[in-house]
Coordinates of C-alpha atoms and ligand atoms in Angstrom, one line a residue:
M189 CA 2.0 -10.3 5.4
C190 CA 5.6 -10.2 6.4
G191 CA 8.9 -8.8 4.9
I192 CA 12.1 -11.1 4.0
V193 CA 15.7 -10.5 3.3
G194 CA 18.7 -12.9 2.3
F195 CA 22.2 -12.1 1.8
T196 CA 25.3 -13.9 0.7
G197 CA 28.7 -12.5 0.4
K198 CA 31.9 -11.8 2.2
Q199 CA 30.8 -9.6 5.2
S200 CA 29.3 -10.8 8.2
A201 CA 25.7 -11.5 7.1
A202 CA 23.9 -10.8 10.4
P203 CA 24.4 -7.1 10.5
V204 CA 23.0 -6.7 6.9
L205 CA 20.1 -9.0 7.6
L206 CA 19.3 -6.7 10.6
A207 CA 19.6 -3.6 8.5
G208 CA 17.3 -5.1 5.8
L209 CA 14.8 -5.8 8.3
K210 CA 14.8 -2.4 9.7
K211 CA 13.8 -1.1 6.4
L212 CA 11.1 -3.6 6.1
E213 CA 9.5 -3.3 9.6
Y214 CA 6.6 -1.4 8.0
R215 CA 5.4 -4.7 6.5
G216 CA 4.8 -6.1 9.7
Y217 CA 6.5 -5.9 13.3
D218 CA 5.2 -8.6 15.5
S219 CA 8.1 -10.6 15.6
A220 CA 11.7 -11.2 13.6
G221 CA 14.3 -13.6 13.2
I222 CA 17.4 -14.1 11.3
A223 CA 19.4 -17.5 10.5
V224 CA 23.0 -17.5 9.4
E225 CA 25.0 -20.3 8.1
N226 CA 28.7 -21.0 9.3
D227 CA 30.8 -23.7 8.1
G228 CA 27.9 -25.9 7.6
L229 CA 26.1 -25.1 10.6
I230 CA 22.7 -22.9 11.0
S231 CA 22.0 -20.5 14.1
V232 CA 18.7 -19.0 14.4
S233 CA 17.7 -16.6 16.6
K234 CA 14.3 -15.3 17.0
V235 CA 11.9 -12.8 19.2
S236 CA 8.7 -11.5 19.5
G237 CA 8.2 -8.0 19.1
R238 CA 10.4 -5.1 17.0
I239 CA 13.8 -5.6 15.3
A240 CA 15.1 -3.7 18.3
N241 CA 14.2 -6.6 20.3
L242 CA 16.3 -9.2 17.9
C243 CA 19.2 -6.3 17.6
E244 CA 19.6 -6.5 21.4
K245 CA 19.1 -10.5 21.7
T246 CA 21.7 -10.9 18.7
K247 CA 24.1 -8.0 20.1
D248 CA 23.4 -6.0 16.6
G249 CA 24.4 -9.3 14.8
A250 CA 27.6 -10.1 16.6
L251 CA 26.1 -13.4 18.4
L252 CA 25.8 -14.9 14.7
Q253 CA 28.8 -15.6 12.7
G254 CA 28.9 -16.3 9.0
N255 CA 28.5 -14.8 5.6
T256 CA 25.1 -16.2 4.3
G257 CA 22.0 -15.6 6.0
I258 CA 18.0 -15.2 5.9
G259 CA 15.9 -12.6 7.7
H260 CA 12.3 -12.1 8.5
T261 CA 9.6 -9.5 10.2
R262 CA 6.4 -11.0 10.8
W263 CA 3.0 -9.8 10.7
A264 CA 0.9 -12.6 12.5
T265 CA -1.7 -14.8 10.4
H266 CA -1.0 -18.4 11.4
G267 CA -0.6 -18.6 15.0
A268 CA 0.0 -15.7 17.7
P269 CA 3.2 -13.5 17.5
T270 CA 5.2 -15.4 19.9
D271 CA 8.9 -16.3 19.8
V272 CA 8.2 -19.9 18.4
N273 CA 5.9 -18.7 15.8
A274 CA 8.6 -16.1 14.7
H275 CA 10.4 -17.2 11.4
P276 CA 13.1 -18.7 10.4
H277 CA 11.7 -22.0 10.9
I278 CA 14.0 -24.8 10.9
S279 CA 13.6 -28.5 9.7
N280 CA 14.1 -31.4 12.6
D281 CA 17.5 -32.2 11.2
R282 CA 18.6 -28.6 11.5
R283 CA 19.9 -28.5 7.8
F284 CA 17.0 -26.6 6.0
T285 CA 15.7 -23.4 7.5
V286 CA 13.1 -20.9 5.6
V287 CA 11.5 -17.5 5.7
H288 CA 8.2 -16.9 4.1
N289 CA 5.7 -14.0 3.0
G290 CA 2.3 -15.0 2.0
I291 CA 0.2 -17.9 3.0
I292 CA 0.4 -21.9 2.3
E293 CA -3.2 -22.3 1.5
N294 CA -3.2 -26.1 1.9
Y295 CA -0.9 -26.2 5.0
M296 CA -3.3 -28.2 7.0
A297 CA -3.4 -31.2 4.8
L298 CA 0.5 -30.9 4.4
R299 CA 0.8 -30.6 8.0
E300 CA -1.3 -33.9 8.8
E301 CA 0.7 -35.6 6.0
L302 CA 4.0 -34.5 7.5
I303 CA 3.0 -35.4 11.1
E304 CA 2.2 -39.0 10.0
K305 CA 5.2 -39.5 8.6
G306 CA 7.0 -38.6 11.9
Y307 CA 8.0 -34.9 11.5
H308 CA 7.7 -33.0 14.6
F309 CA 6.1 -29.1 14.6
E310 CA 7.3 -26.7 17.0
S311 CA 4.9 -23.7 15.5
Q312 CA 1.5 -23.0 14.7
T313 CA 2.5 -21.5 11.5
D314 CA 1.6 -22.5 7.8
T315 CA 5.0 -22.0 6.9
E316 CA 6.6 -24.7 9.1
V317 CA 5.4 -27.1 6.6
V318 CA 8.0 -26.0 4.1
V319 CA 11.2 -26.8 6.0
H320 CA 9.8 -30.3 6.8
L321 CA 8.7 -30.8 3.2
L322 CA 12.4 -30.0 2.1
E323 CA 13.7 -32.3 4.5
M324 CA 11.5 -35.2 3.3
Y325 CA 12.3 -34.3 -0.6
D326 CA 15.8 -33.8 0.3
S327 CA 17.7 -35.4 -2.5
G328 CA 21.3 -34.0 -1.9
D329 CA 20.7 -31.5 -4.9
F330 CA 19.4 -28.5 -3.3
K331 CA 17.7 -27.1 -6.7
E332 CA 15.6 -30.0 -7.0
T333 CA 14.9 -30.3 -3.5
V334 CA 13.5 -26.6 -3.3
M335 CA 11.5 -27.6 -6.9
R336 CA 10.0 -30.8 -5.2
T337 CA 9.0 -29.0 -2.0
T338 CA 7.3 -25.8 -3.7
A339 CA 5.4 -28.2 -6.3
R340 CA 3.6 -29.5 -3.3
L341 CA 2.8 -25.6 -2.1
E342 CA -0.7 -24.1 -2.8
G343 CA -1.2 -20.4 -1.9
S344 CA 1.2 -17.2 -2.2
Y345 CA 4.7 -17.2 -1.3
A346 CA 8.0 -15.5 -1.3
L347 CA 10.5 -17.8 0.3
G348 CA 13.9 -17.7 1.3
I349 CA 15.7 -20.7 2.0
L350 CA 19.1 -21.9 3.4
C351 CA 20.6 -25.3 3.4
A352 CA 23.5 -26.1 5.8
D353 CA 24.9 -28.4 3.3
C354 CA 25.3 -25.7 0.6
P355 CA 27.3 -22.9 2.3
G356 CA 27.1 -19.7 0.7
T357 CA 23.9 -20.5 -1.3
I358 CA 20.5 -19.2 -0.6
Y359 CA 17.4 -20.0 -2.5
A360 CA 14.7 -17.6 -3.3
V361 CA 11.3 -18.4 -4.6
R362 CA 8.4 -16.3 -6.0
E363 CA 4.7 -17.3 -6.2
A364 CA 2.1 -14.3 -5.9
S365 CA 4.2 -12.5 -3.2
P366 CA 6.6 -9.6 -4.2
L367 CA 10.4 -10.6 -4.2
I368 CA 13.2 -8.6 -5.6
L369 CA 16.9 -9.9 -6.2
G370 CA 19.8 -7.2 -5.2
V371 CA 22.7 -7.7 -7.6
G372 CA 26.0 -6.6 -5.9
V373 CA 29.9 -7.1 -6.4
G374 CA 30.9 -10.4 -4.8
E375 CA 27.7 -10.5 -3.0
N376 CA 24.2 -10.8 -3.7
F377 CA 20.6 -10.3 -1.8
F378 CA 17.0 -10.9 -1.9
A379 CA 14.2 -8.6 -0.4
S380 CA 10.4 -8.3 -0.5
D381 CA 11.1 -4.7 -1.7
V382 CA 13.7 -2.1 -2.5
T383 CA 14.0 -0.2 0.6
A384 CA 15.9 -3.3 2.0
L385 CA 18.2 -3.0 -0.9
V386 CA 19.2 0.4 -1.8
A387 CA 21.9 0.9 1.0
Y388 CA 23.7 -2.1 -0.6
T389 CA 22.7 -2.1 -4.7
R390 CA 20.9 -0.3 -7.3
N391 CA 20.8 -3.5 -9.2
A392 CA 17.9 -5.2 -8.9
I393 CA 16.5 -8.3 -10.7
Y394 CA 12.2 -8.4 -10.5
L395 CA 11.4 -12.1 -10.4
E396 CA 7.9 -13.0 -12.0
D397 CA 5.6 -15.6 -10.2
G398 CA 6.8 -19.2 -10.4
E399 CA 10.5 -18.2 -10.8
F400 CA 13.0 -18.9 -8.4
A401 CA 16.8 -18.2 -8.1
A402 CA 19.8 -19.4 -6.4
L403 CA 22.0 -16.6 -5.0
T404 CA 25.9 -16.9 -4.1
P405 CA 28.6 -14.3 -3.6
N406 CA 29.5 -14.6 -7.2
G407 CA 26.4 -15.2 -9.2
I408 CA 22.6 -15.4 -9.4
S409 CA 21.1 -18.2 -11.3
V410 CA 17.4 -17.5 -12.3
F411 CA 15.1 -20.8 -13.2
D412 CA 11.2 -20.7 -14.3
C413 CA 8.9 -23.4 -13.0
T414 CA 10.4 -26.2 -14.8
G415 CA 13.7 -25.6 -13.4
A416 CA 15.1 -24.4 -16.8
P417 CA 17.4 -21.2 -16.6
I418 CA 16.4 -17.9 -17.6
R419 CA 17.9 -14.4 -18.7
K420 CA 16.7 -11.9 -16.6
E421 CA 17.2 -7.7 -17.0
I422 CA 19.0 -6.1 -14.2
S423 CA 17.0 -3.1 -13.5
R424 CA 18.1 0.2 -11.9
I425 CA 16.5 1.2 -8.7
T426 CA 16.2 5.1 -8.9
W427 CA 14.8 5.7 -5.3
S428 CA 17.4 7.4 -3.1
I429 CA 18.1 6.2 0.6
E430 CA 17.4 9.6 1.7
A431 CA 13.9 9.2 0.0
A432 CA 13.3 6.4 2.4
E433 CA 14.5 8.2 5.5
K434 CA 12.4 10.6 7.9
G435 CA 14.2 13.7 6.6
G436 CA 14.3 15.6 9.8
Y437 CA 10.5 15.1 10.6
D438 CA 9.4 13.0 13.6
H439 CA 7.4 10.7 11.8
F440 CA 7.5 9.4 8.2
M441 CA 3.7 10.3 8.1
L442 CA 4.6 14.1 8.5
K443 CA 7.2 13.9 6.1
E444 CA 4.8 12.5 3.7
I445 CA 2.2 14.5 4.1
M446 CA 4.7 17.5 3.6
E447 CA 6.1 15.9 0.2
Q448 CA 2.6 16.2 -1.4
P449 CA 3.4 19.2 -3.4
R450 CA 6.1 17.5 -4.7
A451 CA 4.7 14.1 -5.2
V452 CA 2.0 15.5 -7.1
K453 CA 4.0 17.3 -9.2
A454 CA 6.0 14.4 -10.1
A455 CA 2.6 12.6 -11.1
L456 CA 1.8 15.5 -13.2
T457 CA 4.8 17.1 -14.7
P458 CA 6.0 14.2 -17.1
R459 CA 2.6 13.8 -18.5
L460 CA 2.0 17.3 -19.4
Q461 CA 3.9 18.5 -22.5
G462 CA 2.4 21.8 -23.6
D463 CA -1.1 21.8 -23.7
E464 CA -1.3 18.0 -24.1
I465 CA -1.5 15.1 -21.5
H466 CA 0.6 12.2 -22.3
L467 CA -0.4 9.1 -20.6
D468 CA 2.8 7.1 -20.7
G469 CA 1.5 3.9 -19.9
F470 CA -1.9 4.3 -21.5
D471 CA -1.9 4.9 -24.9
Y472 CA -5.5 4.5 -26.4
S473 CA -6.6 5.9 -29.4
A474 CA -10.0 7.5 -29.5
E475 CA -11.3 4.9 -31.3
E476 CA -10.3 2.4 -28.2
L477 CA -11.6 4.8 -25.7
R478 CA -14.9 4.7 -27.4
E479 CA -15.2 1.2 -26.9
I480 CA -15.2 1.5 -23.2
R481 CA -18.9 1.3 -22.0
K482 CA -18.2 1.5 -18.3
V483 CA -15.6 1.9 -15.9
V484 CA -14.9 0.2 -12.5
I485 CA -12.4 1.2 -10.2
T486 CA -11.4 -1.1 -7.6
A487 CA -9.1 -0.9 -4.6
C488 CA -9.0 -1.2 -0.8
G489 CA -8.7 1.0 2.4
S490 CA -7.7 4.5 1.4
A491 CA -6.8 3.6 -2.4
Y492 CA -10.6 2.6 -2.4
Y493 CA -11.5 6.2 -1.3
A494 CA -9.4 7.8 -3.7
G495 CA -11.3 5.8 -6.4
C496 CA -14.5 7.4 -4.8
A497 CA -13.4 10.8 -5.2
G498 CA -12.0 10.0 -8.8
K499 CA -15.3 8.9 -9.9
Y500 CA -17.1 12.3 -9.7
A501 CA -14.2 13.4 -12.3
I502 CA -14.5 10.6 -14.7
E503 CA -18.2 10.7 -14.7
K504 CA -18.3 14.2 -15.2
L505 CA -15.9 14.6 -18.2
C506 CA -16.1 11.5 -19.8
R507 CA -19.8 10.8 -19.6
L508 CA -18.9 7.0 -18.7
P509 CA -20.9 5.1 -15.8
V510 CA -18.4 4.7 -13.0
T511 CA -18.8 2.0 -10.0
V512 CA -16.4 1.8 -7.6
E513 CA -15.7 -1.4 -5.9
L514 CA -14.1 -2.5 -2.6
A515 CA -11.7 -5.3 -4.2
S516 CA -12.4 -7.7 -1.0
E517 CA -16.4 -7.5 -2.2
L518 CA -15.8 -7.3 -6.0
R519 CA -13.6 -10.6 -5.8
Y520 CA -16.3 -12.8 -4.3
S521 CA -19.4 -11.2 -6.5
D522 CA -20.6 -12.2 -9.9
P523 CA -19.7 -8.6 -11.5
Q524 CA -21.4 -7.3 -14.9
I525 CA -17.8 -7.0 -16.5
D526 CA -17.0 -7.8 -20.0
S527 CA -14.4 -6.7 -22.8
S528 CA -16.4 -3.3 -23.0
T529 CA -15.3 -2.6 -19.4
L530 CA -12.1 -0.6 -18.4
L531 CA -11.1 -1.7 -14.7
I532 CA -9.0 0.7 -12.9
V533 CA -7.1 -0.6 -10.2
L534 CA -5.5 1.4 -7.8
S535 CA -3.0 0.4 -5.4
Q536 CA -0.1 2.3 -3.6
S537 CA 1.9 -1.3 -2.8
G538 CA 0.8 -2.7 -5.9
E539 CA 0.6 -6.1 -4.1
T540 CA -2.7 -5.8 -1.8
A541 CA -3.9 -9.3 -2.0
D542 CA -7.7 -8.6 -2.2
T543 CA -7.0 -6.1 -5.1
I544 CA -5.0 -8.5 -7.0
A545 CA -7.7 -11.4 -6.9
A546 CA -10.6 -8.8 -7.8
M547 CA -8.2 -7.8 -10.7
K548 CA -7.7 -11.5 -11.9
E549 CA -11.5 -12.3 -11.5
C550 CA -12.3 -9.1 -13.7
Q551 CA -9.5 -9.9 -16.2
K552 CA -11.1 -13.8 -16.5
R553 CA -14.1 -11.8 -17.5
G554 CA -12.6 -9.8 -20.4
A555 CA -12.2 -6.7 -18.7
K556 CA -9.1 -4.4 -19.9
T557 CA -7.0 -3.1 -17.1
L558 CA -5.3 0.0 -16.0
A559 CA -3.2 -0.3 -12.7
V560 CA -2.6 3.2 -11.0
V561 CA 0.1 2.1 -8.9
N562 CA 3.4 3.6 -7.0
V563 CA 5.7 0.5 -6.4
V564 CA 7.6 -0.2 -9.6
G565 CA 7.5 -3.8 -10.9
S566 CA 4.8 -4.7 -8.4
T567 CA 2.5 -7.4 -9.1
I568 CA -0.5 -5.1 -10.0
A569 CA 1.7 -3.2 -12.4
K570 CA 2.8 -6.4 -13.9
L571 CA -0.6 -7.9 -14.2
A572 CA -2.3 -4.9 -15.8
D573 CA -2.6 -4.2 -19.6
H574 CA -1.5 -0.9 -18.8
T575 CA 0.1 1.0 -15.8
L576 CA 0.4 4.7 -14.6
Y577 CA 2.8 4.9 -11.9
T578 CA 1.8 7.6 -8.9
W579 CA 5.7 8.6 -8.8
A580 CA 4.9 9.5 -5.2
G581 CA 8.3 7.7 -4.1
P582 CA 8.5 5.4 -1.0
E583 CA 5.5 5.5 1.3
I584 CA 6.9 4.2 4.7
A585 CA 4.3 5.4 7.0
V586 CA 1.3 2.7 7.3
A587 CA -1.2 5.2 6.8
T588 CA -1.4 6.5 3.4
T589 CA -1.1 10.1 2.4
K590 CA 0.9 10.9 -0.8
G591 CA -0.1 7.5 -2.1
Y592 CA -3.6 8.7 -1.9
T593 CA -3.1 12.3 -3.4
T594 CA -1.3 10.9 -6.5
Q595 CA -3.7 8.5 -7.0
L596 CA -6.2 10.6 -7.4
T597 CA -4.2 13.0 -9.3
V598 CA -3.4 10.1 -12.1
L599 CA -7.4 9.6 -11.9
Y600 CA -7.9 13.5 -12.5
L601 CA -5.5 13.3 -15.4
F602 CA -7.1 10.2 -16.8
A603 CA -10.7 12.1 -16.6
L604 CA -9.3 15.1 -18.5
Y605 CA -7.3 13.0 -20.8
T606 CA -10.2 10.8 -22.0
A607 CA -12.4 13.5 -22.2
E608 CA -10.3 15.4 -24.4
K609 CA -9.7 12.5 -26.7
L610 CA -13.3 11.7 -27.2
A611 CA -14.2 15.7 -27.6
L612 CA -16.3 15.6 -24.6
V613 CA -14.7 18.7 -23.2
S614 CA -14.7 22.2 -24.8
E615 CA -11.4 23.9 -25.5
E616 CA -12.3 26.5 -23.1
D617 CA -12.8 24.0 -20.3
Y618 CA -10.0 21.8 -21.2
H619 CA -7.5 24.6 -20.7
R620 CA -9.4 25.7 -17.7
L621 CA -9.3 22.2 -16.1
L622 CA -5.8 21.6 -17.1
S623 CA -4.4 24.9 -15.3
Q624 CA -6.4 24.0 -12.3
L625 CA -4.4 20.5 -12.3
Q626 CA -1.3 22.3 -12.7
G627 CA -2.0 24.2 -9.7
L628 CA -2.7 21.5 -7.5
P629 CA 0.8 21.2 -6.0
K630 CA 0.5 24.8 -5.2
Q631 CA -2.5 24.6 -3.8
M632 CA -1.5 22.0 -1.6
Q633 CA 1.6 23.9 -0.4
Q634 CA -0.9 26.7 0.4
V635 CA -2.9 24.6 2.8
L636 CA 0.1 23.0 4.3
D637 CA 1.2 26.8 4.7
M638 CA -2.0 28.2 6.0
N639 CA -2.8 25.6 8.5
T640 CA -0.5 26.1 11.2
A641 CA -3.6 26.3 14.0
I642 CA -4.4 22.4 13.1
P643 CA -2.1 21.3 16.3
R644 CA -4.3 23.5 18.4
L645 CA -7.1 22.1 17.0
A646 CA -5.9 18.8 17.6
E647 CA -5.1 19.6 21.4
K648 CA -8.8 20.5 21.6
Y649 CA -10.6 17.7 20.0
K650 CA -8.2 14.7 21.0
H651 CA -10.4 13.9 24.2
N652 CA -13.5 12.7 22.2
S653 CA -14.3 9.2 21.9
S654 CA -16.1 9.5 18.6
V655 CA -16.3 11.9 15.9
F656 CA -18.4 12.3 12.6
F657 CA -17.1 13.3 9.2
I658 CA -19.9 14.6 6.9
G659 CA -20.1 16.2 3.5
R660 CA -21.9 15.9 0.2
N661 CA -20.7 14.9 -3.3
T662 CA -16.6 15.2 -3.6
D663 CA -16.6 16.5 0.1
Y664 CA -18.3 13.2 1.2
S665 CA -15.5 11.0 -0.6
V666 CA -12.9 13.2 1.5
A667 CA -15.0 12.6 4.6
L668 CA -14.8 9.0 4.3
E669 CA -10.7 9.3 4.0
G670 CA -10.7 11.9 6.8
A671 CA -12.5 9.3 9.2
L672 CA -10.3 6.6 8.2
K673 CA -6.9 8.4 8.7
L674 CA -8.2 9.9 12.1
K675 CA -9.4 6.3 13.5
E676 CA -6.3 4.2 12.3
I677 CA -3.8 6.5 13.8
S678 CA -5.4 8.2 17.0
Y679 CA -7.6 5.1 17.8
I680 CA -10.6 7.6 18.1
H681 CA -14.0 6.2 16.6
A682 CA -14.5 8.1 13.4
E683 CA -17.4 7.5 10.8
A684 CA -18.4 9.5 7.6
Y685 CA -21.9 10.1 6.5
A686 CA -23.0 11.8 3.3
A687 CA -24.4 14.7 4.8
G688 CA -27.7 14.3 3.5
E689 CA -28.4 10.9 5.2
L690 CA -28.0 12.2 8.5
K691 CA -31.8 12.8 8.9
H692 CA -32.4 9.0 8.0
G693 CA -31.0 7.8 11.2
T694 CA -27.4 8.9 12.1
I695 CA -28.7 12.2 13.5
A696 CA -30.2 10.5 16.4
L697 CA -26.2 10.1 17.7
I698 CA -25.8 13.7 18.0
D699 CA -25.6 15.0 21.4
E700 CA -24.3 18.1 23.4
G701 CA -20.7 18.1 22.7
Q702 CA -20.5 15.7 19.6
P703 CA -17.8 16.7 17.1
V704 CA -18.5 16.8 13.9
V705 CA -16.2 17.7 11.2
A706 CA -18.2 19.2 8.2
L707 CA -16.4 19.2 4.7
C708 CA -18.0 22.1 2.8
C709 CA -15.5 22.9 -0.2
N710 CA -17.7 21.8 -3.1
E711 CA -19.3 25.2 -3.9
M712 CA -22.1 23.4 -5.9
I713 CA -23.4 21.7 -3.0
A714 CA -21.9 24.2 -0.2
E715 CA -25.3 25.7 0.8
K716 CA -26.8 22.6 1.3
T717 CA -24.2 21.0 3.6
M718 CA -24.5 24.4 5.6
N719 CA -28.1 23.4 6.2
N720 CA -26.7 20.0 7.6
I721 CA -24.4 21.8 9.9
I722 CA -27.4 24.2 11.2
E723 CA -28.7 20.7 12.0
V724 CA -26.3 19.3 13.9
K725 CA -25.6 22.5 15.7
A726 CA -29.0 22.7 16.8
R727 CA -28.5 19.4 18.9
G728 CA -25.5 20.6 20.4
A729 CA -22.6 19.0 17.9
K730 CA -19.1 21.1 18.2
V731 CA -18.8 21.9 14.3
L732 CA -14.9 21.9 12.8
A733 CA -15.4 22.9 9.2
V734 CA -13.3 22.7 6.2
A735 CA -14.5 25.3 4.0
E736 CA -13.2 27.3 1.0
K737 CA -11.3 30.5 1.3
G738 CA -13.7 33.4 1.5
N739 CA -16.4 31.6 2.7
R740 CA -17.3 33.9 5.6
T741 CA -21.2 32.3 6.4
I742 CA -19.5 29.2 7.6
L743 CA -18.0 31.4 10.3
S744 CA -21.6 32.1 11.9
Q745 CA -22.3 28.4 12.4
A746 CA -18.9 26.3 13.0
D747 CA -17.1 26.5 16.1
D748 CA -13.8 26.5 14.0
V749 CA -12.7 26.5 10.7
I750 CA -10.0 25.2 8.6
Y751 CA -9.6 27.3 5.2
I752 CA -8.4 25.8 1.9
P753 CA -7.8 27.7 -1.2
R754 CA -10.3 27.7 -4.0
V755 CA -10.3 24.8 -6.3
D756 CA -12.4 23.5 -9.3
P757 CA -14.9 21.0 -7.3
L758 CA -13.9 18.2 -9.5
F759 CA -10.5 18.3 -8.3
S760 CA -10.8 19.6 -4.7
A761 CA -10.5 16.5 -3.0
A762 CA -6.9 16.2 -3.4
V763 CA -6.3 19.8 -1.9
E764 CA -8.9 19.2 1.0
V765 CA -8.0 15.9 2.2
V766 CA -4.6 17.7 3.2
P767 CA -5.8 19.5 6.3
L768 CA -7.6 16.2 7.5
Q769 CA -4.3 14.1 7.4
L770 CA -2.7 16.8 9.8
L771 CA -5.5 16.9 11.8
A772 CA -5.4 12.9 12.3
Y773 CA -1.6 13.2 12.6
Y774 CA -1.6 16.1 15.1
T775 CA -4.4 14.2 17.0
A776 CA -2.5 10.9 17.2
K777 CA 0.8 12.7 18.3
E778 CA -1.2 14.5 21.3
K779 CA -2.2 11.2 22.3
G780 CA 1.4 9.5 22.2
C781 CA 0.1 6.9 19.5
D782 CA 2.7 4.9 17.5
I783 CA 1.7 7.1 14.4
D784 CA 4.1 5.4 11.7
K785 CA 3.3 1.7 12.9
P786 CA -0.5 1.8 14.4
K787 CA -1.5 -1.2 15.9
N788 CA -3.1 -3.9 14.3
L789 CA -2.1 -2.6 11.0
A790 CA 0.6 -3.3 8.2
K791 CA 1.7 -1.4 5.4
S792 CA 1.2 -4.0 2.6
V793 CA -1.7 -6.4 2.9
T794 CA -0.6 -9.4 0.7
V795 CA -3.1 -11.6 2.6
E796 CA -6.5 -12.0 2.3
Ligands
LIG294 C1 -4.8 3.6 5.2 C2 -4.1 2.5 3.9 C3 -4.7 1.4 3.5 C4 -4.6 1.1 2.1 C5 -5.0 -0.3 1.8 C6 -4.6 -0.6 0.2 O1 -4.1 4.6 5.4 O2 -3.1 2.9 4.1 O3 -6.0 1.5 3.6 O4 -4.8 2.2 1.3 O5 -4.3 -1.1 2.3 O6 -3.1 -0.6 -0.1 P1 -2.8 -0.4 -1.6 O7 -2.8 0.8 -1.9 O8 -1.3 -0.7 -1.4 O9 -3.3 -1.4 -2.3

């Protein structure tokens, strides 16, 4: 999982590449490198660590002269994050150099073949086979050489290729990994995503799998996998540069937490016209909806937890069986899925490899697919029969916040829309729930405004080595996300349990002083959770409760209480998660963690 950039134009390439890599650093940040071509000679500079190290090594790019180049920021898969394993890789004759995002699955066999033929390998990466193949297949025709090389590759790859014999030209190849071309004036670009492009151009070409392109300063030619030229539409990037910047906050994560009322509003507003819900990307008739016998939601990580929370609303309102499956498990199971299944695929990035694989597996079995995705033009969006964008705007912090709440919002909309179409909800309930949905941004804002004490609570709880999160029903689904947030950015061990399960084993772990975050917002079940709070308190736990405003009983048991406004239990998860995001954020800040880039993690998990 990495980020790649490419540039060809009249200005010096290295500073453009470094600026692009900084924007892509969230995709991987254990090593980085650039290669620049100048008068038929290629210079490569690469280094382990962050892009800052590369900037220092190249004197902000000044040490590499030339107007054409490629760059890479890495998150190691094959081979440790060392200088040698960093990209770009260069061929033995130093004429070809390559950056790669993805995995070459057949690299072992190719490596053996190439070693037998006398090629010398420097790195442990799967990528290095590509440069040696380019050298081996070099016919003097760059395009043909690229085609012969990629014909040998199996797996997923977005490649950027530079050849010393073709000054000013770069090739970009896409197969199951994200790659976007930026169309400029007298200069052209490629990048793994638009954040690296917007400073230079807002005109983009989205490559499809199997397509590749030749970029020169004066033009871009796109080809299909047979090498035939194809015409591609130029799309306009609407995200602003500022939208991708921190906007005055210390961290992207805090900025993104604060943006949630606006993001949720952006997901709702265009879909609400008067009293009607219009799902732009999903225009099923009542007839078609009736053919759906079950809903399967698949995703990874927080997106999976958004699915767990959304399940309650869909099941309750649409009277359909809903299962939520981890994509990494679903892809290797033998699921009972056919054309009567609606598969809802949740993904902020739209590029998560496990999610894509699970989706393809279910599509093979005939499932209809609805993607709920943030990144426009991403792989999942393209693969799906229907796509509902979450419109959260770019999410840069590795730990998702607005990605999660907007996914949830779209699931709520889907649930209410479907229930109404199928005449499963009374007019009165429909209007009540619709107004609850419309009120979500305001309620999220209230949570942000009300909870000024969270930094103090973070200070109090930061020294614990382990925290339990408990809740029932929708509260349990939020507990799962709250625990993930805390562990991934503060490195404190955190586990979520269905509160009713404690007595079946886990309560044995509750000792004097053990912190327990108890979610007690779902009014239908709050009394039951209260009993569990009493049980853990009796064993010495320190309880931090999250409850609805007006719940005074909780004060008698909990050590600390965070209040949220009253929300219908069906939709409360989107509001209730906000204080947990803040708690995780401020705890990590107290501990001095690298909040936006937690160790061992990357934003977009494009490998299995
Ligand atoms: C956690 C987090 C991850 C992602 C997961 C899926 O904060 O961000 O767990 O939710 O990797 O990513 P997407 O939604 O891009 O498919």
